[in-house]
Amino acid sequence: MLESWSNVAYSEAKRVTSNAKRSQQPPRKGASLIDEEAASRAASTTEESKAALRAEEGDRGRDAAWPSQIPALGWKDIFWRLWEEFNKDRLLLVAAGATFYLLLALFPALAAFISIYGFVADPVTVADHVAYLGGLLPSGGLDLIRDQLQALARQKPGALGIGFFIGLGIALWSSNSGMKALFDAMNIAYEEREKRNFIALNLMSILFTVGALLIGIVLLLTVGVVPALLRYFYLDAWTETLVAAARWPVLVGTMLTGISLLYRFGPSRERAKWRWLSWGSLIATVAWIAASWLFSFYLQHFANYNATYGSLGAVVGLMMWTWISVIILIAGAAINAEMEHQTAIDSTTGPPLPMGKRGAVVADTLGKTAD
């Protein structure tokens, strides 16, 4: 069944190419009528093949050009394959491995964060600004991060010279292992193997590490600094409330952008069109905010990790929160991947190509049906 869809897609592209070549040749006597009849027969054959396959499978969105065109039967296939992939690829274990590398990269990342944060604000105030994220991070983990940031901010800042940039470069290099672990997780979600060379992979991961730090700074400034600035503008109560409320859409939009970029450039494959990334990105963003708040609420009111793990309670809470966050990121990527897997239409950037020529596993093959 899957082969028949691939053959239809390939044959259709072959016919289009052949017709294009014929159109460039000088016209012959009677050629126009013959070409029109051939094109009509080809279109009729293609539609008949699609209709036959649709009758055999049911309407599952095999010719969907947008995710919104996938019908209910197609979404049933997608979620059935998602369940299979989570078990077959052991994605919970993959998330645990990525969590390990992310936590190893945490403290070098905090050092780089303080260095970059000093360009836009006083590093000494960073601990106060981090406190505004209390609803999204576990309290113990937040205290751990805040204490480390305070210790780093109290150190005598170096001059903006070679030594400063060498230290920043070392911190970024040490912290990019966490980003490469996320890239590996994206490859697994998209069923790809790493094809980038050492230099390309590390340049991409360092670029994303810097981007993640900048996103963190934007979030911190948006959530923490804006309320302090509002006091100096003497705005009326309504305007001040409106500006303060606008922080949260900015936070959501920044998170959505960061996750979308990770899904587009993280896996080692031909880039997917944005339309095939937006759904999983939005689901992951909303799910991450909800899960972070619920987990923080759970730790605050029900769980007592300090009683169970002693002084390691804050570390365990932060580790659990990171693990949940990575699971959500992988799930969003897997949703995008299986949506691409559902359609025979080319979901990659550039001109449409037949299956097997698109440079992405989920775009080059069709996913199994749930029936």
CSV table of N, CA and C in Angstrom, one decimal, residues 151-286:
chain,number,residue,atom,x,y,z
A,151,ALA,N,26.4,34.2,43.1
A,151,ALA,CA,27.8,34.0,43.3
A,151,ALA,C,28.6,34.4,42.1
A,152,LEU,N,28.1,34.1,40.9
A,152,LEU,CA,28.8,34.6,39.7
A,152,LEU,C,28.8,36.1,39.5
A,153,ALA,N,27.7,36.7,39.9
A,153,ALA,CA,27.5,38.2,39.8
A,153,ALA,C,28.4,38.9,40.7
A,154,ARG,N,28.7,38.3,41.9
A,154,ARG,CA,29.5,39.0,42.9
A,154,ARG,C,31.0,38.9,42.6
A,155,GLN,N,31.4,38.1,41.7
A,155,GLN,CA,32.8,38.0,41.3
A,155,GLN,C,33.1,39.3,40.6
A,156,LYS,N,34.4,39.7,40.7
A,156,LYS,CA,34.8,40.9,40.1
A,156,LYS,C,34.8,40.8,38.6
A,157,PRO,N,34.0,41.6,37.9
A,157,PRO,CA,34.0,41.5,36.4
A,157,PRO,C,35.3,41.8,35.8
A,158,GLY,N,35.6,41.0,34.7
A,158,GLY,CA,36.8,41.3,34.0
A,158,GLY,C,36.6,42.4,33.0
A,159,ALA,N,37.7,42.9,32.5
A,159,ALA,CA,37.6,44.0,31.5
A,159,ALA,C,37.2,43.3,30.2
A,160,LEU,N,36.6,44.2,29.3
A,160,LEU,CA,36.0,43.7,28.1
A,160,LEU,C,37.2,43.5,27.1
A,161,GLY,N,38.0,42.5,27.3
A,161,GLY,CA,39.2,42.3,26.5
A,161,GLY,C,39.2,40.8,26.0
A,162,ILE,N,40.5,40.4,25.7
A,162,ILE,CA,40.7,39.1,25.1
A,162,ILE,C,40.3,38.0,26.2
A,163,GLY,N,40.7,38.3,27.4
A,163,GLY,CA,40.5,37.3,28.5
A,163,GLY,C,39.0,37.1,28.7
A,164,PHE,N,38.2,38.2,28.6
A,164,PHE,CA,36.7,38.1,28.8
A,164,PHE,C,36.1,37.2,27.7
A,165,PHE,N,36.5,37.4,26.5
A,165,PHE,CA,35.9,36.6,25.4
A,165,PHE,C,36.5,35.2,25.4
A,166,ILE,N,37.7,35.0,25.8
A,166,ILE,CA,38.2,33.6,25.9
A,166,ILE,C,37.3,32.9,27.0
A,167,GLY,N,37.1,33.5,28.1
A,167,GLY,CA,36.3,32.9,29.2
A,167,GLY,C,34.9,32.6,28.7
A,168,LEU,N,34.3,33.6,28.0
A,168,LEU,CA,32.9,33.4,27.4
A,168,LEU,C,32.9,32.2,26.4
A,169,GLY,N,34.0,32.2,25.6
A,169,GLY,CA,34.0,31.1,24.6
A,169,GLY,C,34.1,29.7,25.3
A,170,ILE,N,34.9,29.6,26.3
A,170,ILE,CA,35.0,28.3,27.1
A,170,ILE,C,33.7,28.0,27.7
A,171,ALA,N,33.0,28.9,28.3
A,171,ALA,CA,31.7,28.7,28.9
A,171,ALA,C,30.7,28.2,27.8
A,172,LEU,N,30.7,28.8,26.7
A,172,LEU,CA,29.8,28.4,25.6
A,172,LEU,C,30.1,27.0,25.1
A,173,TRP,N,31.4,26.7,24.9
A,173,TRP,CA,31.8,25.4,24.4
A,173,TRP,C,31.4,24.3,25.4
A,174,SER,N,31.6,24.6,26.7
A,174,SER,CA,31.2,23.7,27.8
A,174,SER,C,29.7,23.4,27.9
A,175,SER,N,29.0,24.5,27.5
A,175,SER,CA,27.5,24.4,27.7
A,175,SER,C,26.8,23.9,26.4
A,176,ASN,N,27.5,23.8,25.3
A,176,ASN,CA,26.8,23.4,24.1
A,176,ASN,C,26.6,21.9,24.0
A,177,SER,N,27.1,21.1,24.9
A,177,SER,CA,26.9,19.7,24.9
A,177,SER,C,25.4,19.4,25.2
A,178,GLY,N,24.8,20.3,26.0
A,178,GLY,CA,23.3,20.1,26.2
A,178,GLY,C,22.5,20.4,24.9
A,179,MET,N,22.9,21.3,24.1
A,179,MET,CA,22.2,21.6,22.9
A,179,MET,C,22.4,20.5,21.9
A,180,LYS,N,23.6,19.9,21.8
A,180,LYS,CA,23.9,18.7,21.0
A,180,LYS,C,23.0,17.5,21.4
A,181,ALA,N,22.8,17.4,22.7
A,181,ALA,CA,21.9,16.3,23.2
A,181,ALA,C,20.5,16.5,22.7
A,182,LEU,N,20.0,17.8,22.6
A,182,LEU,CA,18.7,18.1,22.1
A,182,LEU,C,18.7,17.8,20.6
A,183,PHE,N,19.8,18.1,19.9
A,183,PHE,CA,19.8,17.8,18.4
A,183,PHE,C,19.7,16.3,18.2
A,184,ASP,N,20.4,15.5,19.0
A,184,ASP,CA,20.3,14.0,18.9
A,184,ASP,C,18.8,13.6,19.2
A,185,ALA,N,18.2,14.2,20.1
A,185,ALA,CA,16.8,13.9,20.4
A,185,ALA,C,15.9,14.2,19.2
A,186,MET,N,16.1,15.4,18.6
A,186,MET,CA,15.4,15.7,17.4
A,186,MET,C,15.6,14.7,16.2
A,187,ASN,N,16.8,14.3,16.1
A,187,ASN,CA,17.1,13.3,15.0
A,187,ASN,C,16.3,12.0,15.3
A,188,ILE,N,16.2,11.6,16.5
A,188,ILE,CA,15.5,10.4,16.9
A,188,ILE,C,14.0,10.6,16.6
A,189,ALA,N,13.5,11.7,17.0
A,189,ALA,CA,12.0,12.0,16.7
A,189,ALA,C,11.7,12.0,15.2
A,190,TYR,N,12.7,12.5,14.4
A,190,TYR,CA,12.5,12.6,13.0
A,190,TYR,C,13.0,11.4,12.2
A,191,GLU,N,13.5,10.4,13.0
A,191,GLU,CA,14.0,9.2,12.4
A,191,GLU,C,15.2,9.4,11.5
A,192,GLU,N,16.1,10.3,11.9
A,192,GLU,CA,17.2,10.7,11.1
A,192,GLU,C,18.5,10.2,11.8
A,193,ARG,N,19.6,10.1,11.1
A,193,ARG,CA,20.9,10.0,11.6
A,193,ARG,C,21.7,11.2,11.4
A,194,GLU,N,22.7,11.5,12.3
A,194,GLU,CA,23.5,12.8,12.1
A,194,GLU,C,24.4,12.7,10.9
A,195,LYS,N,24.2,13.7,10.0
A,195,LYS,CA,24.9,13.7,8.7
A,195,LYS,C,25.8,14.9,8.7
A,196,ARG,N,25.7,15.9,9.6
A,196,ARG,CA,26.6,17.0,9.6
A,196,ARG,C,28.0,16.7,10.1
A,197,ASN,N,29.0,17.4,9.5
A,197,ASN,CA,30.3,17.1,10.0
A,197,ASN,C,30.6,17.8,11.3
A,198,PHE,N,31.8,17.5,11.9
A,198,PHE,CA,32.1,18.0,13.2
A,198,PHE,C,32.0,19.5,13.3
A,199,ILE,N,32.5,20.2,12.4
A,199,ILE,CA,32.5,21.7,12.4
A,199,ILE,C,31.1,22.2,12.3
A,200,ALA,N,30.4,21.7,11.3
A,200,ALA,CA,29.0,22.2,11.0
A,200,ALA,C,28.1,22.0,12.3
A,201,LEU,N,28.2,20.8,12.8
A,201,LEU,CA,27.4,20.4,14.0
A,201,LEU,C,27.7,21.3,15.2
A,202,ASN,N,29.0,21.5,15.5
A,202,ASN,CA,29.3,22.4,16.6
A,202,ASN,C,29.1,23.8,16.4
A,203,LEU,N,29.2,24.3,15.2
A,203,LEU,CA,28.9,25.7,14.9
A,203,LEU,C,27.4,25.9,15.1
A,204,MET,N,26.6,25.0,14.6
A,204,MET,CA,25.1,25.1,14.8
A,204,MET,C,24.7,25.0,16.3
A,205,SER,N,25.3,24.1,17.0
A,205,SER,CA,25.0,23.9,18.4
A,205,SER,C,25.4,25.1,19.2
A,206,ILE,N,26.6,25.7,19.0
A,206,ILE,CA,27.0,26.9,19.7
A,206,ILE,C,26.1,28.1,19.3
A,207,LEU,N,25.7,28.2,18.1
A,207,LEU,CA,24.8,29.3,17.7
A,207,LEU,C,23.5,29.1,18.4
A,208,PHE,N,22.9,27.9,18.5
A,208,PHE,CA,21.7,27.7,19.2
A,208,PHE,C,21.9,27.9,20.7
A,209,THR,N,23.0,27.6,21.3
A,209,THR,CA,23.3,27.8,22.7
A,209,THR,C,23.3,29.3,23.0
A,210,VAL,N,23.9,30.1,22.1
A,210,VAL,CA,23.9,31.6,22.3
A,210,VAL,C,22.4,32.1,22.1
A,211,GLY,N,21.7,31.5,21.2
A,211,GLY,CA,20.3,31.9,21.0
A,211,GLY,C,19.5,31.6,22.2
A,212,ALA,N,19.7,30.4,22.8
A,212,ALA,CA,18.9,30.0,24.0
A,212,ALA,C,19.2,31.0,25.1
A,213,LEU,N,20.5,31.4,25.3
A,213,LEU,CA,20.9,32.3,26.3
A,213,LEU,C,20.2,33.7,26.1
A,214,LEU,N,20.2,34.1,24.8
A,214,LEU,CA,19.5,35.4,24.5
A,214,LEU,C,18.0,35.3,24.8
A,215,ILE,N,17.4,34.2,24.4
A,215,ILE,CA,16.0,34.0,24.7
A,215,ILE,C,15.7,34.1,26.2
A,216,GLY,N,16.6,33.5,27.0
A,216,GLY,CA,16.5,33.5,28.5
A,216,GLY,C,16.6,34.9,29.0
A,217,ILE,N,17.5,35.7,28.4
A,217,ILE,CA,17.7,37.1,28.8
A,217,ILE,C,16.4,37.9,28.4
A,218,VAL,N,15.9,37.7,27.2
A,218,VAL,CA,14.6,38.4,26.8
A,218,VAL,C,13.5,38.1,27.8
A,219,LEU,N,13.4,36.8,28.1
A,219,LEU,CA,12.3,36.4,29.0
A,219,LEU,C,12.5,37.0,30.4
A,220,LEU,N,13.7,37.0,30.9
A,220,LEU,CA,14.0,37.6,32.2
A,220,LEU,C,13.7,39.1,32.2
A,221,LEU,N,14.2,39.8,31.2
A,221,LEU,CA,13.9,41.2,31.1
A,221,LEU,C,12.4,41.5,31.0
A,222,THR,N,11.7,40.7,30.2
A,222,THR,CA,10.3,40.9,30.0
A,222,THR,C,9.5,40.7,31.3
A,223,VAL,N,9.8,39.6,32.0
A,223,VAL,CA,9.1,39.3,33.2
A,223,VAL,C,9.5,40.0,34.4
A,224,GLY,N,10.8,40.3,34.5
A,224,GLY,CA,11.4,40.9,35.7
A,224,GLY,C,11.6,42.4,35.7
A,225,VAL,N,12.1,42.9,34.5
A,225,VAL,CA,12.5,44.3,34.5
A,225,VAL,C,11.4,45.2,34.1
A,226,VAL,N,10.4,44.7,33.3
A,226,VAL,CA,9.3,45.6,32.9
A,226,VAL,C,8.5,46.1,34.1
A,227,PRO,N,8.2,45.3,35.1
A,227,PRO,CA,7.4,45.9,36.2
A,227,PRO,C,8.2,47.0,36.9
A,228,ALA,N,9.5,46.8,37.0
A,228,ALA,CA,10.3,47.9,37.7
A,228,ALA,C,10.4,49.2,36.9
A,229,LEU,N,10.4,49.0,35.5
A,229,LEU,CA,10.5,50.2,34.7
A,229,LEU,C,9.2,51.0,34.7
A,230,LEU,N,8.1,50.3,34.9
A,230,LEU,CA,6.8,50.9,34.8
A,230,LEU,C,6.6,52.0,35.9
A,231,ARG,N,7.3,51.8,37.0
A,231,ARG,CA,7.2,52.7,38.1
A,231,ARG,C,7.8,54.1,37.7
A,232,TYR,N,8.6,54.2,36.7
A,232,TYR,CA,9.3,55.5,36.4
A,232,TYR,C,8.5,56.2,35.3
A,233,PHE,N,7.5,55.6,34.8
A,233,PHE,CA,6.8,56.3,33.7
A,233,PHE,C,5.5,57.0,34.1
A,234,TYR,N,5.1,56.8,35.3
A,234,TYR,CA,3.9,57.4,35.9
A,234,TYR,C,2.7,57.2,35.0
A,235,LEU,N,2.5,55.9,34.6
A,235,LEU,CA,1.3,55.6,33.7
A,235,LEU,C,0.1,55.5,34.6
A,236,ASP,N,-1.1,55.7,33.9
A,236,ASP,CA,-2.3,55.5,34.7
A,236,ASP,C,-2.5,54.0,34.9
A,237,ALA,N,-3.4,53.6,35.8
A,237,ALA,CA,-3.5,52.2,36.3
A,237,ALA,C,-3.9,51.3,35.1
A,238,TRP,N,-4.8,51.8,34.2
A,238,TRP,CA,-5.2,50.9,33.1
A,238,TRP,C,-4.1,50.6,32.2
A,239,THR,N,-3.3,51.6,31.8
A,239,THR,CA,-2.2,51.4,30.9
A,239,THR,C,-1.1,50.6,31.5
A,240,GLU,N,-0.8,50.8,32.8
A,240,GLU,CA,0.2,50.0,33.5
A,240,GLU,C,-0.3,48.5,33.5
A,241,THR,N,-1.5,48.3,33.8
A,241,THR,CA,-2.0,46.9,33.8
A,241,THR,C,-1.9,46.2,32.4
A,242,LEU,N,-2.3,47.0,31.4
A,242,LEU,CA,-2.2,46.5,30.0
A,242,LEU,C,-0.8,46.2,29.6
A,243,VAL,N,0.2,47.0,29.9
A,243,VAL,CA,1.6,46.8,29.6
A,243,VAL,C,2.1,45.6,30.4
A,244,ALA,N,1.7,45.5,31.6
A,244,ALA,CA,2.2,44.4,32.5
A,244,ALA,C,1.6,43.0,31.9
A,245,ALA,N,0.3,43.1,31.5
A,245,ALA,CA,-0.3,41.8,30.9
A,245,ALA,C,0.3,41.5,29.6
A,246,ALA,N,0.8,42.4,28.9
A,246,ALA,CA,1.4,42.1,27.5
A,246,ALA,C,2.7,41.4,27.6
A,247,ARG,N,3.3,41.3,28.8
A,247,ARG,CA,4.5,40.6,29.0
A,247,ARG,C,4.3,39.1,28.7
A,248,TRP,N,3.2,38.6,29.0
A,248,TRP,CA,3.0,37.1,28.9
A,248,TRP,C,2.8,36.7,27.5
A,249,PRO,N,2.1,37.4,26.6
A,249,PRO,CA,2.1,37.0,25.2
A,249,PRO,C,3.5,37.1,24.6
A,250,VAL,N,4.3,38.1,25.0
A,250,VAL,CA,5.7,38.2,24.6
A,250,VAL,C,6.5,36.9,25.0
A,251,LEU,N,6.3,36.5,26.2
A,251,LEU,CA,7.0,35.3,26.7
A,251,LEU,C,6.6,34.1,25.9
A,252,VAL,N,5.3,33.9,25.6
A,252,VAL,CA,4.8,32.8,24.9
A,252,VAL,C,5.3,32.8,23.4
A,253,GLY,N,5.3,34.0,22.8
A,253,GLY,CA,5.8,34.2,21.5
A,253,GLY,C,7.3,33.9,21.4
A,254,THR,N,8.1,34.3,22.4
A,254,THR,CA,9.5,34.0,22.4
A,254,THR,C,9.8,32.5,22.5
A,255,MET,N,9.0,31.9,23.4
A,255,MET,CA,9.2,30.4,23.5
A,255,MET,C,8.8,29.7,22.2
A,256,LEU,N,7.7,30.1,21.6
A,256,LEU,CA,7.2,29.5,20.4
A,256,LEU,C,8.2,29.6,19.3
A,257,THR,N,8.9,30.8,19.2
A,257,THR,CA,9.9,31.0,18.1
A,257,THR,C,11.1,30.1,18.4
A,258,GLY,N,11.5,30.1,19.6
A,258,GLY,CA,12.7,29.2,19.9
A,258,GLY,C,12.5,27.8,19.6
A,259,ILE,N,11.3,27.3,20.0
A,259,ILE,CA,11.0,25.9,19.8
A,259,ILE,C,10.9,25.6,18.3
A,260,SER,N,10.3,26.5,17.5
A,260,SER,CA,10.1,26.3,16.1
A,260,SER,C,11.5,26.3,15.4
A,261,LEU,N,12.4,27.1,15.8
A,261,LEU,CA,13.7,27.1,15.2
A,261,LEU,C,14.5,25.8,15.6
A,262,LEU,N,14.3,25.3,16.8
A,262,LEU,CA,14.9,24.0,17.1
A,262,LEU,C,14.4,22.9,16.3
A,263,TYR,N,13.0,22.9,16.0
A,263,TYR,CA,12.5,21.8,15.2
A,263,TYR,C,12.9,22.0,13.7
A,264,ARG,N,13.2,23.2,13.3
A,264,ARG,CA,13.5,23.4,11.8
A,264,ARG,C,15.0,23.0,11.6
A,265,PHE,N,15.9,23.5,12.5
A,265,PHE,CA,17.3,23.4,12.3
A,265,PHE,C,18.0,22.3,13.1
A,266,GLY,N,17.3,21.8,14.1
A,266,GLY,CA,17.9,20.8,15.0
A,266,GLY,C,18.2,19.4,14.3
A,267,PRO,N,17.2,18.8,13.7
A,267,PRO,CA,17.4,17.5,13.0
A,267,PRO,C,18.3,17.6,11.8
A,268,SER,N,19.0,16.6,11.5
A,268,SER,CA,19.9,16.6,10.3
A,268,SER,C,19.2,16.1,9.1
A,269,ARG,N,18.5,17.0,8.4
A,269,ARG,CA,17.6,16.7,7.3
A,269,ARG,C,17.3,17.9,6.5
A,270,GLU,N,16.7,17.7,5.3
A,270,GLU,CA,16.3,18.9,4.6
A,270,GLU,C,15.2,19.6,5.4
A,271,ARG,N,15.2,20.9,5.4
A,271,ARG,CA,14.3,21.7,6.2
A,271,ARG,C,12.9,21.5,5.8
A,272,ALA,N,12.0,21.4,6.8
A,272,ALA,CA,10.6,21.3,6.6
A,272,ALA,C,10.0,22.7,6.4
A,273,LYS,N,8.9,22.8,5.7
A,273,LYS,CA,8.2,24.0,5.6
A,273,LYS,C,7.6,24.4,6.9
A,274,TRP,N,7.5,25.7,7.2
A,274,TRP,CA,7.0,26.2,8.5
A,274,TRP,C,5.7,25.7,8.8
A,275,ARG,N,4.8,25.5,7.8
A,275,ARG,CA,3.5,25.0,8.1
A,275,ARG,C,3.5,23.6,8.8
A,276,TRP,N,4.6,22.8,8.5
A,276,TRP,CA,4.7,21.5,9.1
A,276,TRP,C,5.4,21.5,10.4
A,277,LEU,N,5.7,22.7,10.9
A,277,LEU,CA,6.4,22.8,12.2
A,277,LEU,C,5.6,23.5,13.2
A,278,SER,N,4.6,24.4,12.8
A,278,SER,CA,3.9,25.3,13.7
A,278,SER,C,3.0,24.5,14.7
A,279,TRP,N,2.4,23.4,14.2
A,279,TRP,CA,1.4,22.7,15.1
A,279,TRP,C,2.2,22.1,16.3
A,280,GLY,N,3.2,21.4,16.0
A,280,GLY,CA,4.0,20.8,17.1
A,280,GLY,C,4.6,21.8,18.0
A,281,SER,N,5.1,22.9,17.4
A,281,SER,CA,5.7,24.0,18.2
A,281,SER,C,4.7,24.6,19.2
A,282,LEU,N,3.5,24.9,18.7
A,282,LEU,CA,2.4,25.5,19.5
A,282,LEU,C,2.0,24.5,20.6
A,283,ILE,N,1.8,23.3,20.3
A,283,ILE,CA,1.4,22.3,21.3
A,283,ILE,C,2.5,22.2,22.4
A,284,ALA,N,3.8,22.1,21.9
A,284,ALA,CA,4.9,22.0,22.9
A,284,ALA,C,5.0,23.2,23.8
A,285,THR,N,4.8,24.4,23.2
A,285,THR,CA,4.8,25.6,24.0
A,285,THR,C,3.7,25.7,25.1
A,286,VAL,N,2.5,25.4,24.7
A,286,VAL,CA,1.4,25.4,25.7
A,286,VAL,C,1.5,24.3,26.7
